């Protein structure tokens, strides 16, 4: 009597889905809540300490209530961003059994925290550049708060909706759409063409980064895995993990390294978006404490005056034959809004540059600017910096190489006085992003790990997708551009599935594409509607 072949052969180890069900213990939940509360208290104490140095600060309570609400909403955006976007970073190490889910999430949260703390601020102020100039100059007004509330609440609503459906949509994409929606609505409410409410040059620059990031992710991950197969001929790297076996030590180390890199890069890039908005809120509410960088050394003033003199000569040369009488600010503001050089543009800018130089020179340092003047001084510096930014790209300005060099040096000096982020802001944003990473990550992880390709994620696929995502985000951070961690990594996973011949689940790909296409218009509609509602109410 012969036994069946099934009983003769030992069954091969099955592919095991990682254990994602880890109910948090009560002490863990309370510890996370305690960290969050401590972060809010630290923010409140820091504001109190900074404002306490300002004897002339208004004692009115309402602005501080608005400040508190705006800060909570801004930190809420970063919290949602944490579990919405950072889940992409841990999906590969979890589905390749490189790290257990609870440890991977905590690990990612910690390196998101470090990424925020070491960020430069370039992305933060790049985002702010998209906002309408008149709202930035009056961010402490009802319109300014309506802008901040509208764009943040709209972004949170869309992020939570896509998270609930398990769709890896982009928080960066969402926030850009919200900003454009507010800008267009603000222009229409002021009786202007809707296209005049947004810096479309900057929006296009950022849009290209967001548009190209998934294409870069797919193509580069495809090529990287293909090259790996040619150079590293180890079949176990390109087959799905069996059982609960850990990957080979070197590939496990690579997977953990790339997860760490993506988490750190995500913190350094995405964390800045909340920072920029928080700084706007602080400048509008308590300008005496946050409008100017009072920590600049006195040696900065000498360089600032030299750069002012050089920039003034450049602008004066282009202003020859023209003159203006009165306040130059409306003319400079009009140029920033419309990007059209008129006969008064260069004379007005020259007056503003000289006025700022005289203000700073008379006080001796940025820290010595009187408290009742810091808001106006900052607005003048912001106007000048933005006008020069546009002039440097404006062909009608006809600037020589030496002109460009002088204006760039002056702009850098001005930006040092206005574009700064206090350490406590970085810390509270880092806490919000880090805590968000540890909450609600499962839905997106399942989509990335199981629903993009038709087969289980292999070691080589995970490493390729993560390496591409890490490199792309770091490159975007260096150029001061926001980029979508979600788009880069999910498209990278799709690229590796194609390279491996695994096939794609077209229903998921279709849903991801729909979320990608709909994010911008839906965020614009949500934020624009909310802005109109808030302006109507207030």
Short mmCIF file of C-alpha atoms in Angstrom, two decimals:
data_model
loop_
_atom_site.label_atom_id
_atom_site.label_comp_id
_atom_site.label_asym_id
_atom_site.label_seq_id
_atom_site.Cartn_x
_atom_site.Cartn_y
_atom_site.Cartn_z
CA UNK A 1 0.00 0.00 0.00
CA UNK A 2 1.44 3.31 -1.01
CA UNK A 3 1.00 6.58 0.83
CA UNK A 4 -0.18 9.69 -0.92
CA UNK A 5 2.40 12.10 -2.19
CA UNK A 6 1.03 14.75 0.13
CA UNK A 7 1.96 12.65 3.10
CA UNK A 8 5.33 11.75 1.63
CA UNK A 9 6.51 15.25 1.23
CA UNK A 10 6.82 17.73 3.99
CA UNK A 11 4.77 20.88 3.38
CA UNK A 12 6.83 23.95 2.61
CA UNK A 13 6.63 26.79 5.13
CA UNK A 14 3.77 29.09 4.26
CA UNK A 15 4.03 32.82 3.80
CA UNK A 16 3.00 34.29 7.14
CA UNK A 17 1.30 37.64 7.43
CA UNK A 18 2.99 39.74 10.13
CA UNK A 19 1.12 40.16 13.37
CA UNK A 20 -0.34 43.66 13.27
CA UNK A 21 -2.74 43.22 16.17
CA UNK A 22 -0.96 44.51 19.23
CA UNK A 23 -3.48 46.12 21.60
CA UNK A 24 -1.74 48.87 23.51
CA UNK A 25 -1.47 48.42 27.25
CA UNK A 26 -3.08 50.99 29.49
CA UNK A 27 0.29 52.20 30.77
CA UNK A 28 1.48 52.76 27.19
CA UNK A 29 -1.61 54.80 26.36
CA UNK A 30 -1.21 56.92 29.47
CA UNK A 31 2.49 57.40 28.74
CA UNK A 32 1.72 58.71 25.23
CA UNK A 33 -0.99 61.01 26.60
CA UNK A 34 1.44 62.29 29.23
CA UNK A 35 4.04 63.06 26.55
CA UNK A 36 1.46 64.92 24.49
CA UNK A 37 0.24 66.96 27.46
CA UNK A 38 3.84 67.70 28.46
CA UNK A 39 4.49 68.99 24.92
CA UNK A 40 1.50 71.35 25.09
CA UNK A 41 2.53 72.60 28.54
CA UNK A 42 6.08 73.14 27.27
CA UNK A 43 4.72 75.19 24.37
CA UNK A 44 2.58 77.27 26.72
CA UNK A 45 5.50 77.87 29.09
CA UNK A 46 7.82 78.82 26.20
CA UNK A 47 5.33 81.37 24.86
CA UNK A 48 4.82 82.76 28.36
CA UNK A 49 8.59 83.08 28.87
CA UNK A 50 9.12 84.74 25.48
CA UNK A 51 6.18 87.11 25.83
CA UNK A 52 7.15 87.88 29.42
CA UNK A 53 10.20 89.69 28.10
CA UNK A 54 7.86 92.10 26.30
CA UNK A 55 6.57 94.66 28.75
CA UNK A 56 4.35 96.31 26.18
CA UNK A 57 2.48 93.17 25.19
CA UNK A 58 -1.30 93.60 25.22
CA UNK A 59 -3.10 92.05 28.15
CA UNK A 60 -6.16 91.17 26.03
CA UNK A 61 -7.17 87.55 26.40
CA UNK A 62 -8.88 86.91 23.04
CA UNK A 63 -5.71 86.87 20.89
CA UNK A 64 -4.19 84.26 23.18
CA UNK A 65 -7.32 82.10 22.98
CA UNK A 66 -7.03 82.21 19.19
CA UNK A 67 -3.31 81.50 19.48
CA UNK A 68 -3.96 78.43 21.64
CA UNK A 69 -6.64 77.11 19.29
CA UNK A 70 -4.45 77.67 16.23
CA UNK A 71 -1.48 75.93 17.83
CA UNK A 72 -3.58 72.91 18.83
CA UNK A 73 -4.95 72.63 15.27
CA UNK A 74 -1.46 73.02 13.74
CA UNK A 75 -0.06 70.33 16.04
CA UNK A 76 -3.12 68.21 15.25
CA UNK A 77 -2.21 68.42 11.57
CA UNK A 78 1.29 67.15 12.34
CA UNK A 79 -0.14 64.39 14.55
CA UNK A 80 -2.39 63.18 11.73
CA UNK A 81 0.52 63.55 9.31
CA UNK A 82 2.50 61.21 11.57
CA UNK A 83 0.18 58.21 11.41
CA UNK A 84 -0.99 58.99 7.87
CA UNK A 85 2.38 59.35 6.12
CA UNK A 86 4.95 57.66 8.32
CA UNK A 87 3.16 54.31 8.12
CA UNK A 88 4.74 54.07 4.68
CA UNK A 89 8.21 53.98 6.24
CA UNK A 90 7.52 50.97 8.47
CA UNK A 91 5.51 48.82 6.05
CA UNK A 92 8.60 47.25 4.44
CA UNK A 93 10.39 46.28 7.67
CA UNK A 94 7.17 44.84 9.09
CA UNK A 95 6.24 42.78 6.02
CA UNK A 96 9.76 41.41 5.60
CA UNK A 97 9.82 40.38 9.29
CA UNK A 98 12.84 42.61 9.86
CA UNK A 99 11.23 44.23 12.90
CA UNK A 100 8.07 43.44 14.88
CA UNK A 101 5.34 46.02 14.30
CA UNK A 102 5.33 47.68 17.76
CA UNK A 103 9.10 48.15 17.77
CA UNK A 104 9.16 49.34 14.13
CA UNK A 105 6.53 51.99 14.82
CA UNK A 106 8.29 53.25 17.97
CA UNK A 107 11.63 53.26 16.12
CA UNK A 108 10.16 55.25 13.23
CA UNK A 109 8.50 57.69 15.62
CA UNK A 110 11.81 58.37 17.37
CA UNK A 111 13.66 59.10 14.13
CA UNK A 112 10.81 61.28 12.89
CA UNK A 113 11.35 63.22 16.12
CA UNK A 114 15.07 63.60 15.42
CA UNK A 115 14.40 64.58 11.80
CA UNK A 116 12.19 67.46 12.86
CA UNK A 117 14.74 68.70 15.41
CA UNK A 118 17.54 68.85 12.83
CA UNK A 119 15.50 70.39 9.99
CA UNK A 120 16.70 73.59 8.33
CA UNK A 121 13.41 75.47 7.90
CA UNK A 122 13.82 75.89 4.12
CA UNK A 123 10.69 73.85 3.37
CA UNK A 124 8.72 75.69 6.06
CA UNK A 125 9.25 79.08 4.49
CA UNK A 126 8.84 77.68 0.98
CA UNK A 127 5.30 76.68 1.95
CA UNK A 128 4.61 80.12 3.43
CA UNK A 129 5.67 81.75 0.15
CA UNK A 130 2.52 80.33 -1.45
CA UNK A 131 0.22 82.29 0.86
CA UNK A 132 -1.33 85.63 -0.22
CA UNK A 133 1.06 88.44 0.71
CA UNK A 134 -1.67 90.65 2.20
CA UNK A 135 -2.71 87.85 4.58
CA UNK A 136 0.88 87.21 5.63
CA UNK A 137 1.37 90.90 6.42
CA UNK A 138 -1.86 90.89 8.47
CA UNK A 139 -1.76 87.35 9.83
CA UNK A 140 -2.84 88.59 13.26
CA UNK A 141 -6.10 89.95 11.83
CA UNK A 142 -9.41 88.10 11.57
CA UNK A 143 -8.59 87.31 7.93
CA UNK A 144 -5.20 85.91 8.93
CA UNK A 145 -6.66 83.56 11.52
CA UNK A 146 -9.43 82.54 9.10
CA UNK A 147 -6.68 81.61 6.62
CA UNK A 148 -4.76 79.49 9.13
CA UNK A 149 -7.85 77.74 10.50
CA UNK A 150 -9.29 77.06 7.03
CA UNK A 151 -6.21 75.52 5.45
CA UNK A 152 -5.30 73.39 8.47
CA UNK A 153 -8.82 72.09 9.13
CA UNK A 154 -9.30 71.29 5.43
CA UNK A 155 -6.00 69.36 5.37
CA UNK A 156 -6.91 67.41 8.52
CA UNK A 157 -10.37 66.49 7.16
CA UNK A 158 -8.98 65.11 3.89
CA UNK A 159 -6.10 63.30 5.59
CA UNK A 160 -8.45 61.61 8.07
CA UNK A 161 -10.85 60.66 5.29
CA UNK A 162 -8.19 59.01 3.13
CA UNK A 163 -6.66 57.34 6.20
CA UNK A 164 -10.05 55.87 7.15
CA UNK A 165 -10.30 54.37 3.66
CA UNK A 166 -6.73 53.08 3.91
CA UNK A 167 -5.54 55.21 0.99
CA UNK A 168 -1.94 56.49 1.16
CA UNK A 169 -2.75 60.05 0.06
CA UNK A 170 -0.18 62.81 0.44
CA UNK A 171 -0.28 65.28 3.34
CA UNK A 172 2.02 67.59 1.36
CA UNK A 173 -0.30 67.48 -1.63
CA UNK A 174 -3.26 68.18 0.66
CA UNK A 175 -1.66 71.18 2.34
CA UNK A 176 -0.63 72.74 -0.98
CA UNK A 177 -4.20 72.36 -2.24
CA UNK A 178 -5.54 73.97 0.94
CA UNK A 179 -3.20 76.95 0.56
CA UNK A 180 -4.18 77.45 -3.09
CA UNK A 181 -7.86 77.25 -2.16
CA UNK A 182 -7.48 79.99 0.45
CA UNK A 183 -5.45 82.16 -1.94
CA UNK A 184 -7.97 81.92 -4.77
CA UNK A 185 -10.96 82.53 -2.47
CA UNK A 186 -9.26 85.50 -0.83
CA UNK A 187 -8.59 87.07 -4.25
CA UNK A 188 -12.19 86.54 -5.38
CA UNK A 189 -13.55 88.02 -2.15
CA UNK A 190 -11.41 91.10 -2.76
CA UNK A 191 -12.84 91.55 -6.25
CA UNK A 192 -9.73 90.34 -8.05
CA UNK A 193 -9.10 87.57 -10.55
CA UNK A 194 -8.77 84.29 -8.64
CA UNK A 195 -5.44 83.57 -10.33
CA UNK A 196 -3.90 86.63 -8.63
CA UNK A 197 -4.26 85.14 -5.16
CA UNK A 198 -1.46 82.59 -5.49
CA UNK A 199 2.23 82.68 -6.34
CA UNK A 200 1.77 80.40 -9.33
CA UNK A 201 5.50 80.31 -10.05
CA UNK A 202 6.21 78.82 -6.63
CA UNK A 203 3.07 76.65 -6.83
CA UNK A 204 4.24 75.27 -10.18
CA UNK A 205 7.71 74.58 -8.78
CA UNK A 206 6.23 72.68 -5.83
CA UNK A 207 3.65 71.05 -8.09
CA UNK A 208 6.37 69.62 -10.30
CA UNK A 209 8.06 68.14 -7.23
CA UNK A 210 4.80 66.52 -6.12
CA UNK A 211 3.89 65.41 -9.64
CA UNK A 212 7.27 63.90 -10.45
CA UNK A 213 7.87 62.22 -7.08
CA UNK A 214 5.66 59.14 -7.77
CA UNK A 215 7.14 58.78 -11.26
CA UNK A 216 10.65 59.01 -9.82
CA UNK A 217 9.72 56.52 -7.11
CA UNK A 218 8.34 53.97 -9.58
CA UNK A 219 11.13 54.26 -12.17
CA UNK A 220 14.06 54.38 -9.75
CA UNK A 221 12.80 51.51 -7.59
CA UNK A 222 12.17 49.45 -10.75
CA UNK A 223 15.71 50.09 -12.00
CA UNK A 224 17.34 49.57 -8.61
CA UNK A 225 15.72 46.17 -8.12
CA UNK A 226 16.61 45.19 -11.68
CA UNK A 227 20.26 46.16 -11.08
CA UNK A 228 20.26 44.32 -7.76
CA UNK A 229 19.13 41.16 -9.53
CA UNK A 230 22.01 41.48 -11.98
CA UNK A 231 24.69 42.16 -9.37
CA UNK A 232 23.45 40.33 -6.26
CA UNK A 233 22.50 36.83 -7.35
CA UNK A 234 20.89 35.56 -4.17
CA UNK A 235 17.47 34.04 -4.95
CA UNK A 236 16.29 34.34 -1.35
CA UNK A 237 16.31 38.15 -1.71
CA UNK A 238 13.71 38.05 -4.46
CA UNK A 239 11.25 35.56 -3.03
CA UNK A 240 8.63 36.17 -0.36
CA UNK A 241 9.66 35.45 3.25
CA UNK A 242 8.50 32.05 4.43
CA UNK A 243 7.26 31.38 7.91
CA UNK A 244 8.40 33.92 10.45
CA UNK A 245 12.06 33.68 9.50
CA UNK A 246 14.08 36.86 9.73
CA UNK A 247 15.95 38.00 6.60
CA UNK A 248 19.73 37.52 6.28
CA UNK A 249 21.61 39.80 8.66
CA UNK A 250 23.00 42.16 6.01
CA UNK A 251 19.67 42.64 4.23
CA UNK A 252 17.89 43.06 7.56
CA UNK A 253 20.41 45.75 8.50
CA UNK A 254 19.82 47.44 5.13
CA UNK A 255 16.03 47.35 5.59
CA UNK A 256 16.26 48.80 9.09
CA UNK A 257 18.70 51.45 7.85
CA UNK A 258 16.38 52.52 5.02
CA UNK A 259 13.35 52.57 7.35
CA UNK A 260 15.37 54.78 9.68
CA UNK A 261 16.44 57.03 6.82
CA UNK A 262 12.91 57.44 5.45
CA UNK A 263 11.56 58.20 8.94
CA UNK A 264 14.29 60.77 9.57
CA UNK A 265 13.84 62.33 6.13
CA UNK A 266 10.06 62.45 6.59
CA UNK A 267 10.50 64.30 9.87
CA UNK A 268 13.00 66.76 8.39
CA UNK A 269 10.72 67.51 5.41
CA UNK A 270 7.09 67.09 6.49
CA UNK A 271 7.62 68.43 10.00
CA UNK A 272 8.59 71.81 8.58
CA UNK A 273 5.14 72.44 7.11
CA UNK A 274 3.61 72.71 10.55
CA UNK A 275 6.54 74.79 11.78
CA UNK A 276 6.06 77.44 9.12
CA UNK A 277 2.36 77.81 9.93
CA UNK A 278 3.03 77.93 13.67
CA UNK A 279 5.54 80.72 13.11
CA UNK A 280 2.92 82.67 11.14
CA UNK A 281 0.50 82.23 14.03
CA UNK A 282 3.07 83.39 16.58
CA UNK A 283 4.13 86.39 14.49
CA UNK A 284 0.54 87.49 14.06
CA UNK A 285 -0.40 87.09 17.72
CA UNK A 286 2.74 88.09 19.61
CA UNK A 287 4.94 89.96 17.11
CA UNK A 288 6.98 91.57 19.86
CA UNK A 289 8.41 88.15 20.71
CA UNK A 290 8.57 86.39 17.34
CA UNK A 291 8.55 88.92 14.47
CA UNK A 292 12.35 89.33 14.42
CA UNK A 293 15.23 87.04 15.26
CA UNK A 294 16.64 88.83 18.30
CA UNK A 295 19.38 86.25 18.78
CA UNK A 296 21.43 87.54 15.84
CA UNK A 297 24.86 88.83 16.93
CA UNK A 298 25.77 92.49 16.57
CA UNK A 299 28.35 91.51 13.94
CA UNK A 300 25.41 90.68 11.66
CA UNK A 301 24.47 94.36 11.52
CA UNK A 302 27.72 95.46 9.85
CA UNK A 303 27.31 92.83 7.13
CA UNK A 304 23.63 93.74 6.78
CA UNK A 305 24.44 97.43 6.20
CA UNK A 306 27.10 96.53 3.62
CA UNK A 307 24.70 94.27 1.77
CA UNK A 308 21.98 96.93 1.97
CA UNK A 309 24.27 99.50 0.39
CA UNK A 310 25.22 97.15 -2.45
CA UNK A 311 21.58 96.15 -3.09
CA UNK A 312 20.45 99.78 -2.98
CA UNK A 313 22.97 100.70 -5.70
CA UNK A 314 21.67 97.91 -7.93
CA UNK A 315 18.04 98.93 -7.49
CA UNK A 316 18.82 102.65 -7.84
CA UNK A 317 20.52 102.00 -11.17
CA UNK A 318 17.32 100.42 -12.51
CA UNK A 319 15.19 103.20 -10.98
CA UNK A 320 16.96 105.99 -12.88
CA UNK A 321 14.52 108.48 -14.33
CA UNK A 322 11.68 107.53 -12.00
CA UNK A 323 10.64 108.81 -8.60
CA UNK A 324 7.79 108.28 -6.18
CA UNK A 325 6.31 110.35 -3.39
CA UNK A 326 4.71 108.78 -0.34
CA UNK A 327 4.57 105.24 1.02
CA UNK A 328 6.48 102.72 -1.16
CA UNK A 329 4.87 99.65 0.42
CA UNK A 330 1.67 99.47 -1.68
CA UNK A 331 3.73 99.56 -4.89
CA UNK A 332 6.04 96.77 -3.69
CA UNK A 333 3.05 94.73 -2.50
CA UNK A 334 1.37 95.17 -5.89
CA UNK A 335 4.49 93.87 -7.65
CA UNK A 336 4.58 90.78 -5.40
CA UNK A 337 0.90 90.09 -6.05
CA UNK A 338 0.84 90.76 -9.80
CA UNK A 339 4.47 90.12 -10.82
CA UNK A 340 4.40 93.13 -13.15
CA UNK A 341 7.24 95.67 -13.15
CA UNK A 342 6.00 99.25 -13.40
CA UNK A 343 7.77 102.59 -13.39
CA UNK A 344 7.45 102.75 -9.62
CA UNK A 345 8.65 99.23 -8.77
CA UNK A 346 12.39 99.91 -8.53
CA UNK A 347 12.09 103.38 -6.90
CA UNK A 348 9.68 101.99 -4.28
CA UNK A 349 11.94 99.03 -3.56
CA UNK A 350 14.94 101.35 -3.25
CA UNK A 351 13.12 103.49 -0.71
CA UNK A 352 12.15 100.40 1.28
CA UNK A 353 15.70 99.00 1.29
CA UNK A 354 17.10 102.32 2.51
CA UNK A 355 14.35 102.70 5.10
CA UNK A 356 15.08 99.26 6.57
CA UNK A 357 18.82 99.99 6.64
CA UNK A 358 18.21 103.28 8.45
CA UNK A 359 15.93 101.57 10.98
CA UNK A 360 18.46 98.87 11.79
CA UNK A 361 21.45 101.27 11.77
CA UNK A 362 19.74 103.69 14.16
CA UNK A 363 19.03 100.93 16.70
CA UNK A 364 22.42 99.23 16.43
CA UNK A 365 21.09 95.66 16.33
CA UNK A 366 17.98 93.62 15.56
CA UNK A 367 17.49 92.98 19.27
CA UNK A 368 17.37 96.71 19.95
CA UNK A 369 14.45 97.42 17.59
CA UNK A 370 11.71 98.90 19.84
CA UNK A 371 8.93 96.46 20.67
CA UNK A 372 6.25 98.66 19.16
CA UNK A 373 8.12 98.70 15.82
CA UNK A 374 9.16 95.06 15.35
CA UNK A 375 5.97 94.11 13.49
CA UNK A 376 6.35 96.90 10.95
CA UNK A 377 10.07 96.26 10.56
CA UNK A 378 9.45 92.58 9.89
CA UNK A 379 6.74 93.34 7.35
CA UNK A 380 9.11 95.70 5.53
CA UNK A 381 11.82 93.03 5.50
CA UNK A 382 9.37 90.40 4.28
CA UNK A 383 8.12 92.64 1.46
CA UNK A 384 11.68 93.43 0.38
CA UNK A 385 12.78 89.79 0.47
CA UNK A 386 9.76 88.60 -1.54
CA UNK A 387 10.12 91.41 -4.10
CA UNK A 388 13.77 90.50 -4.64
CA UNK A 389 12.86 86.81 -4.94
CA UNK A 390 10.55 87.64 -7.82
CA UNK A 391 12.98 90.13 -9.40
CA UNK A 392 15.67 87.47 -9.52
CA UNK A 393 13.36 85.34 -11.69
CA UNK A 394 11.87 88.22 -13.70
CA UNK A 395 13.43 88.57 -17.16
CA UNK A 396 12.07 92.12 -17.45
CA UNK A 397 14.32 93.15 -14.56
CA UNK A 398 17.38 92.67 -16.83
CA UNK A 399 19.76 91.96 -13.97
CA UNK A 400 23.45 91.28 -14.59
CA UNK A 401 25.40 88.54 -12.81
CA UNK A 402 26.85 91.06 -10.35
CA UNK A 403 23.37 92.48 -9.73
CA UNK A 404 22.04 89.01 -8.94
CA UNK A 405 24.94 88.34 -6.57
CA UNK A 406 24.37 91.61 -4.66
CA UNK A 407 20.63 91.08 -4.35
CA UNK A 408 21.04 87.46 -3.23
CA UNK A 409 23.49 88.53 -0.50
CA UNK A 410 21.08 91.20 0.71
CA UNK A 411 18.13 88.81 0.66
CA UNK A 412 20.11 86.31 2.72
CA UNK A 413 20.84 88.99 5.34
CA UNK A 414 17.17 89.97 5.52
CA UNK A 415 15.99 86.37 5.76
CA UNK A 416 18.30 85.70 8.70
CA UNK A 417 16.37 88.32 10.64
CA UNK A 418 12.89 87.07 9.73
CA UNK A 419 13.09 83.39 8.81
CA UNK A 420 13.90 81.57 12.02
CA UNK A 421 12.28 78.83 14.07
CA UNK A 422 12.70 78.74 17.88
CA UNK A 423 13.89 75.44 19.30
CA UNK A 424 10.71 74.94 21.32
CA UNK A 425 8.61 75.05 18.12
CA UNK A 426 10.74 72.26 16.64
CA UNK A 427 10.39 70.22 19.82
CA UNK A 428 6.58 70.40 20.07
CA UNK A 429 6.17 69.65 16.33
CA UNK A 430 8.58 66.73 16.74
CA UNK A 431 6.51 65.40 19.65
CA UNK A 432 3.26 65.70 17.65
CA UNK A 433 4.73 63.98 14.59
CA UNK A 434 6.43 61.29 16.67
CA UNK A 435 3.29 60.50 18.66
CA UNK A 436 1.21 60.45 15.49
CA UNK A 437 3.58 57.86 14.03
CA UNK A 438 2.75 55.50 16.90
CA UNK A 439 -1.04 55.81 16.47
CA UNK A 440 -3.30 54.65 13.68
CA UNK A 441 -0.54 53.31 11.43
CA UNK A 442 -2.15 49.92 10.65
CA UNK A 443 -4.54 50.93 7.84
CA UNK A 444 -1.86 52.42 5.60
CA UNK A 445 0.67 49.68 6.44
CA UNK A 446 -1.76 47.00 5.26
CA UNK A 447 -2.37 48.85 1.98
CA UNK A 448 1.35 49.25 1.24
CA UNK A 449 2.31 45.76 2.40
CA UNK A 450 -0.54 43.71 0.95
CA UNK A 451 -2.71 45.60 -1.53
CA UNK A 452 -0.34 47.18 -4.07
CA UNK A 453 1.23 44.04 -5.52
CA UNK A 454 -0.24 40.60 -6.13
CA UNK A 455 2.46 38.87 -4.12
CA UNK A 456 4.03 39.30 -0.70
CA UNK A 457 6.75 41.94 -0.41
CA UNK A 458 10.26 40.48 -0.77
CA UNK A 459 13.45 41.63 0.95
CA UNK A 460 14.86 43.10 -2.25
CA UNK A 461 11.64 44.95 -3.03
CA UNK A 462 11.47 46.47 0.44
CA UNK A 463 15.10 47.60 0.35
CA UNK A 464 14.79 49.10 -3.16
CA UNK A 465 11.59 51.03 -2.42
CA UNK A 466 12.95 52.41 0.86
CA UNK A 467 16.34 53.41 -0.59
CA UNK A 468 14.65 55.37 -3.38
CA UNK A 469 12.23 57.05 -0.97
CA UNK A 470 15.02 58.03 1.41
CA UNK A 471 17.19 59.50 -1.36
CA UNK A 472 14.33 61.39 -2.99
CA UNK A 473 13.13 63.00 0.25
CA UNK A 474 16.64 64.04 1.30
CA UNK A 475 17.23 65.60 -2.14
CA UNK A 476 13.94 67.52 -1.96
CA UNK A 477 14.80 68.71 1.55
CA UNK A 478 18.11 70.13 0.34
CA UNK A 479 16.31 72.06 -2.40
CA UNK A 480 13.69 73.37 0.05
CA UNK A 481 10.85 71.57 -1.73
CA UNK A 482 8.04 69.62 -0.07
CA UNK A 483 7.74 66.10 -1.42
CA UNK A 484 5.28 63.31 -0.73
CA UNK A 485 6.67 60.42 1.30
CA UNK A 486 3.45 58.56 0.50
CA UNK A 487 3.71 58.99 -3.26
CA UNK A 488 7.40 58.14 -3.43
CA UNK A 489 7.21 54.98 -1.31
CA UNK A 490 3.91 53.54 -2.55
CA UNK A 491 4.94 54.10 -6.17
CA UNK A 492 8.35 52.64 -5.33
CA UNK A 493 6.69 49.46 -4.04
CA UNK A 494 4.63 49.35 -7.24
CA UNK A 495 7.83 49.74 -9.29
CA UNK A 496 9.50 46.82 -7.53
CA UNK A 497 6.41 44.66 -8.07
CA UNK A 498 6.61 45.42 -11.78
CA UNK A 499 10.35 44.71 -11.86
CA UNK A 500 9.86 41.43 -10.03
CA UNK A 501 7.08 40.35 -12.39
CA UNK A 502 4.73 40.06 -9.41
CA UNK A 503 1.93 42.08 -10.96
CA UNK A 504 -0.12 44.92 -9.49
CA UNK A 505 -3.55 44.93 -7.88
CA UNK A 506 -5.15 47.36 -10.29
CA UNK A 507 -8.06 48.16 -7.99
CA UNK A 508 -5.65 49.52 -5.37
CA UNK A 509 -3.55 51.31 -7.98
CA UNK A 510 -6.72 52.88 -9.36
CA UNK A 511 -7.78 54.03 -5.88
CA UNK A 512 -4.34 55.47 -5.22
CA UNK A 513 -4.42 57.31 -8.56
CA UNK A 514 -7.90 58.67 -7.78
CA UNK A 515 -6.76 59.91 -4.36
CA UNK A 516 -3.74 61.52 -6.03
CA UNK A 517 -5.87 63.25 -8.68
CA UNK A 518 -8.66 64.31 -6.30
CA UNK A 519 -6.49 65.54 -3.43
CA UNK A 520 -5.67 68.93 -4.94
CA UNK A 521 -9.17 69.98 -6.07
CA UNK A 522 -10.91 68.60 -2.97
CA UNK A 523 -8.44 70.33 -0.62
CA UNK A 524 -8.86 73.58 -2.59
CA UNK A 525 -12.67 73.34 -2.37
CA UNK A 526 -12.64 72.48 1.34
CA UNK A 527 -10.21 75.23 2.36
CA UNK A 528 -11.80 77.85 0.12
CA UNK A 529 -15.26 77.08 1.51
CA UNK A 530 -14.00 77.14 5.09
CA UNK A 531 -12.17 80.41 4.52
CA UNK A 532 -15.33 82.03 3.09
CA UNK A 533 -17.34 80.67 6.04
CA UNK A 534 -14.88 81.95 8.66
CA UNK A 535 -14.62 85.37 6.99
CA UNK A 536 -18.42 85.57 6.89
CA UNK A 537 -18.76 84.63 10.57
CA UNK A 538 -15.92 86.83 11.82
#
